[in-house]
PDB file of C-alpha atoms in Angstrom:
ATOM      1  CA  MET C   1     -27.353 -58.030  -9.437  1.00 51.00           C
ATOM      2  CA  ALA C   2     -29.193 -59.645  -7.381  1.00 50.00           C
ATOM      3  CA  GLU C   3     -28.403 -63.567  -6.785  1.00 49.00           C
ATOM      4  CA  ASP C   4     -31.624 -64.803  -9.154  1.00 63.00           C
ATOM      5  CA  SER C   5     -30.576 -62.833 -11.736  1.00 79.00           C
ATOM      6  CA  SER C   6     -26.711 -64.417 -12.044  1.00 89.00           C
ATOM      7  CA  VAL C   7     -25.044 -65.289 -14.931  1.00 91.00           C
ATOM      8  CA  ASP C   8     -23.344 -68.400 -15.752  1.00 92.00           C
ATOM      9  CA  LEU C   9     -20.027 -67.479 -18.276  1.00 90.00           C
ATOM     10  CA  ILE C  10     -18.933 -71.039 -18.194  1.00 89.00           C
ATOM     11  CA  ARG C  11     -21.003 -74.244 -17.610  1.00 89.00           C
ATOM     12  CA  LEU C  12     -19.806 -76.928 -19.026  1.00 86.00           C
ATOM     13  CA  ALA C  13     -21.633 -80.153 -18.177  1.00 86.00           C
ATOM     14  CA  ASP C  14     -21.641 -84.615 -19.346  1.00 85.00           C
ATOM     15  CA  GLY C  15     -24.345 -86.857 -17.592  1.00 82.00           C
ATOM     16  CA  GLU C  16     -22.438 -87.159 -14.588  1.00 85.00           C
ATOM     17  CA  SER C  17     -20.223 -83.959 -13.860  1.00 87.00           C
ATOM     18  CA  SER C  18     -20.301 -80.453 -14.642  1.00 89.00           C
ATOM     19  CA  LEU C  19     -18.370 -77.190 -13.797  1.00 89.00           C
ATOM     20  CA  GLU C  20     -19.581 -73.329 -13.464  1.00 91.00           C
ATOM     21  CA  VAL C  21     -18.753 -69.836 -13.190  1.00 93.00           C
ATOM     22  CA  ARG C  22     -21.308 -67.655 -12.580  1.00 94.00           C
ATOM     23  CA  VAL C  23     -21.494 -64.242 -11.953  1.00 94.00           C
ATOM     24  CA  LEU C  24     -22.898 -62.821  -9.083  1.00 94.00           C
ATOM     25  CA  GLY C  25     -22.368 -59.476  -9.826  1.00 90.00           C
ATOM     26  CA  ARG C  26     -19.971 -56.337  -8.970  1.00 88.00           C
ATOM     27  CA  THR C  27     -17.819 -56.067  -5.922  1.00 86.00           C
ATOM     28  CA  LEU C  28     -17.705 -53.653  -4.462  1.00 80.00           C
ATOM     29  CA  PRO C  29     -20.498 -51.043  -6.833  1.00 76.00           C
ATOM     30  CA  GLY C  30     -19.810 -47.325  -6.167  1.00 73.00           C
ATOM     31  CA  VAL C  31     -16.140 -48.065  -4.848  1.00 74.00           C
ATOM     32  CA  LEU C  32     -14.013 -46.316  -7.919  1.00 73.00           C
ATOM     33  CA  THR C  33     -10.652 -48.690  -7.353  1.00 72.00           C
ATOM     34  CA  LEU C  34     -12.835 -52.085  -7.732  1.00 69.00           C
ATOM     35  CA  HIS C  35     -15.840 -51.149  -8.959  1.00 74.00           C
ATOM     36  CA  ASP C  36     -15.078 -53.301 -12.194  1.00 85.00           C
ATOM     37  CA  HIS C  37     -13.925 -56.805 -10.732  1.00 89.00           C
ATOM     38  CA  LEU C  38     -16.810 -58.977  -9.780  1.00 92.00           C
ATOM     39  CA  ASP C  39     -17.990 -61.722  -7.210  1.00 93.00           C
ATOM     40  CA  ALA C  40     -18.272 -64.786  -8.772  1.00 94.00           C
ATOM     41  CA  GLU C  41     -18.881 -68.637  -7.619  1.00 94.00           C
ATOM     42  CA  ILE C  42     -17.499 -71.697  -8.806  1.00 91.00           C
ATOM     43  CA  VAL C  43     -19.685 -74.566  -8.610  1.00 92.00           C
ATOM     44  CA  VAL C  44     -17.836 -78.280  -9.285  1.00 90.00           C
ATOM     45  CA  THR C  45     -20.646 -81.218  -9.234  1.00 90.00           C
ATOM     46  CA  SER C  46     -19.628 -84.931  -9.687  1.00 87.00           C
ATOM     47  CA  GLY C  47     -21.362 -88.611  -8.944  1.00 86.00           C
ATOM     48  CA  PHE C  48     -20.539 -88.041  -5.067  1.00 89.00           C
ATOM     49  CA  ALA C  49     -19.718 -84.712  -4.209  1.00 88.00           C
ATOM     50  CA  GLN C  50     -20.820 -81.086  -4.609  1.00 91.00           C
ATOM     51  CA  GLY C  51     -18.232 -78.026  -4.091  1.00 90.00           C
ATOM     52  CA  ARG C  52     -18.060 -74.201  -4.348  1.00 92.00           C
ATOM     53  CA  LEU C  53     -15.557 -71.343  -3.784  1.00 91.00           C
ATOM     54  CA  ASP C  54     -16.185 -67.328  -4.363  1.00 92.00           C
ATOM     55  CA  VAL C  55     -13.724 -66.047  -6.421  1.00 92.00           C
ATOM     56  CA  CYS C  56     -13.361 -62.367  -7.411  1.00 91.00           C
ATOM     57  CA  LEU C  57     -12.860 -61.655 -11.341  1.00 92.00           C
ATOM     58  CA  ALA C  58     -10.861 -59.109 -12.126  1.00 91.00           C
ATOM     59  CA  PRO C  59     -11.246 -57.655 -15.631  1.00 89.00           C
ATOM     60  CA  GLU C  60      -8.237 -59.227 -17.051  1.00 90.00           C
ATOM     61  CA  ASP C  61      -9.626 -62.772 -15.907  1.00 91.00           C
ATOM     62  CA  LEU C  62     -12.184 -62.226 -18.589  1.00 89.00           C
ATOM     63  CA  ASN C  63      -9.381 -60.659 -21.726  1.00 90.00           C
ATOM     64  CA  SER C  64      -7.290 -64.310 -20.672  1.00 91.00           C
ATOM     65  CA  TRP C  65     -10.929 -66.161 -20.563  1.00 90.00           C
ATOM     66  CA  SER C  66     -11.398 -64.463 -24.125  1.00 90.00           C
ATOM     67  CA  GLN C  67      -7.945 -66.322 -25.176  1.00 91.00           C
ATOM     68  CA  VAL C  68      -8.687 -69.382 -23.770  1.00 89.00           C
ATOM     69  CA  LEU C  69     -11.991 -70.642 -25.950  1.00 87.00           C
ATOM     70  CA  GLY C  70      -9.487 -69.560 -28.679  1.00 89.00           C
ATOM     71  CA  GLU C  71      -7.063 -71.919 -27.764  1.00 89.00           C
ATOM     72  CA  LEU C  72      -9.942 -75.065 -26.746  1.00 84.00           C
ATOM     73  CA  ALA C  73     -11.512 -73.766 -30.600  1.00 84.00           C
ATOM     74  CA  ALA C  74      -8.341 -74.586 -32.362  1.00 86.00           C
ATOM     75  CA  GLY C  75      -7.647 -77.517 -30.358  1.00 84.00           C
ATOM     76  CA  ARG C  76      -5.757 -76.975 -27.584  1.00 87.00           C
ATOM     77  CA  ASP C  77      -4.868 -77.127 -23.777  1.00 88.00           C
ATOM     78  CA  ALA C  78      -5.175 -74.314 -22.116  1.00 89.00           C
ATOM     79  CA  VAL C  79      -5.293 -72.750 -18.189  1.00 90.00           C
ATOM     80  CA  TRP C  80      -7.965 -70.339 -17.102  1.00 90.00           C
ATOM     81  CA  MET C  81      -6.412 -67.949 -13.962  1.00 89.00           C
ATOM     82  CA  ASP C  82      -3.259 -69.191 -13.343  1.00 86.00           C
ATOM     83  CA  ASP C  83      -2.022 -66.411 -11.692  1.00 84.00           C
ATOM     84  CA  GLY C  84      -2.694 -68.033  -7.887  1.00 83.00           C
ATOM     85  CA  ARG C  85      -4.854 -65.175  -6.864  1.00 83.00           C
ATOM     86  CA  ASN C  86      -8.052 -68.003  -7.844  1.00 84.00           C
ATOM     87  CA  PRO C  87      -8.146 -70.939  -8.256  1.00 86.00           C
ATOM     88  CA  GLU C  88      -6.808 -72.084 -11.543  1.00 86.00           C
ATOM     89  CA  ILE C  89      -8.604 -73.884 -14.709  1.00 87.00           C
ATOM     90  CA  ARG C  90      -7.039 -76.329 -16.706  1.00 88.00           C
ATOM     91  CA  SER C  91      -8.731 -77.105 -19.961  1.00 87.00           C
ATOM     92  CA  TYR C  92      -7.324 -80.270 -21.750  1.00 84.00           C
ATOM     93  CA  ALA C  93      -8.677 -81.417 -25.758  1.00 79.00           C
ATOM     94  CA  ASP C  94      -8.295 -85.103 -25.109  1.00 75.00           C
ATOM     95  CA  LEU C  95     -10.208 -85.382 -28.926  1.00 65.00           C
ATOM     96  CA  PRO C  96     -11.986 -83.335 -31.392  1.00 63.00           C
ATOM     97  CA  ARG C  97     -15.250 -81.982 -29.973  1.00 62.00           C
ATOM     98  CA  ARG C  98     -14.052 -83.937 -26.369  1.00 65.00           C
ATOM     99  CA  LEU C  99     -12.941 -81.652 -23.188  1.00 68.00           C
ATOM    100  CA  ARG C 100     -11.396 -82.682 -20.011  1.00 73.00           C
ATOM    101  CA  VAL C 101     -11.638 -79.968 -17.261  1.00 76.00           C
ATOM    102  CA  ALA C 102      -9.617 -80.015 -13.814  1.00 76.00           C
ATOM    103  CA  THR C 103      -9.770 -77.314 -11.302  1.00 72.00           C
ATOM    104  CA  LEU C 104      -6.743 -76.634  -8.353  1.00 70.00           C
ATOM    105  CA  SER C 105      -6.523 -75.262  -6.040  1.00 68.00           C
ATOM    106  CA  ARG C 106      -2.924 -73.690  -4.258  1.00 60.00           C
TER     107      ARG C 106
END
């Protein structure tokens, strides 16, 4: 996947801040043990700072993102990628149609 053909898996933004998870492509195309892992980046932007971190998404990360969407749709808080391999993304469903997000790195 060329850089200009990246895909936004997640894009949460308000007028001042944003959190994006962009899929950049396969980790090692042609290597059987890693053919289903994806290179991605987490980009966090606010009014005073911007940060970017490269991550590797495994199939179980994508499956758990589906579960997180279900939790958020039900109005419950959710955590994604809390296995210690990548920074975890915590989502707090404060009010209807309002969401707070925190990115934590260990």
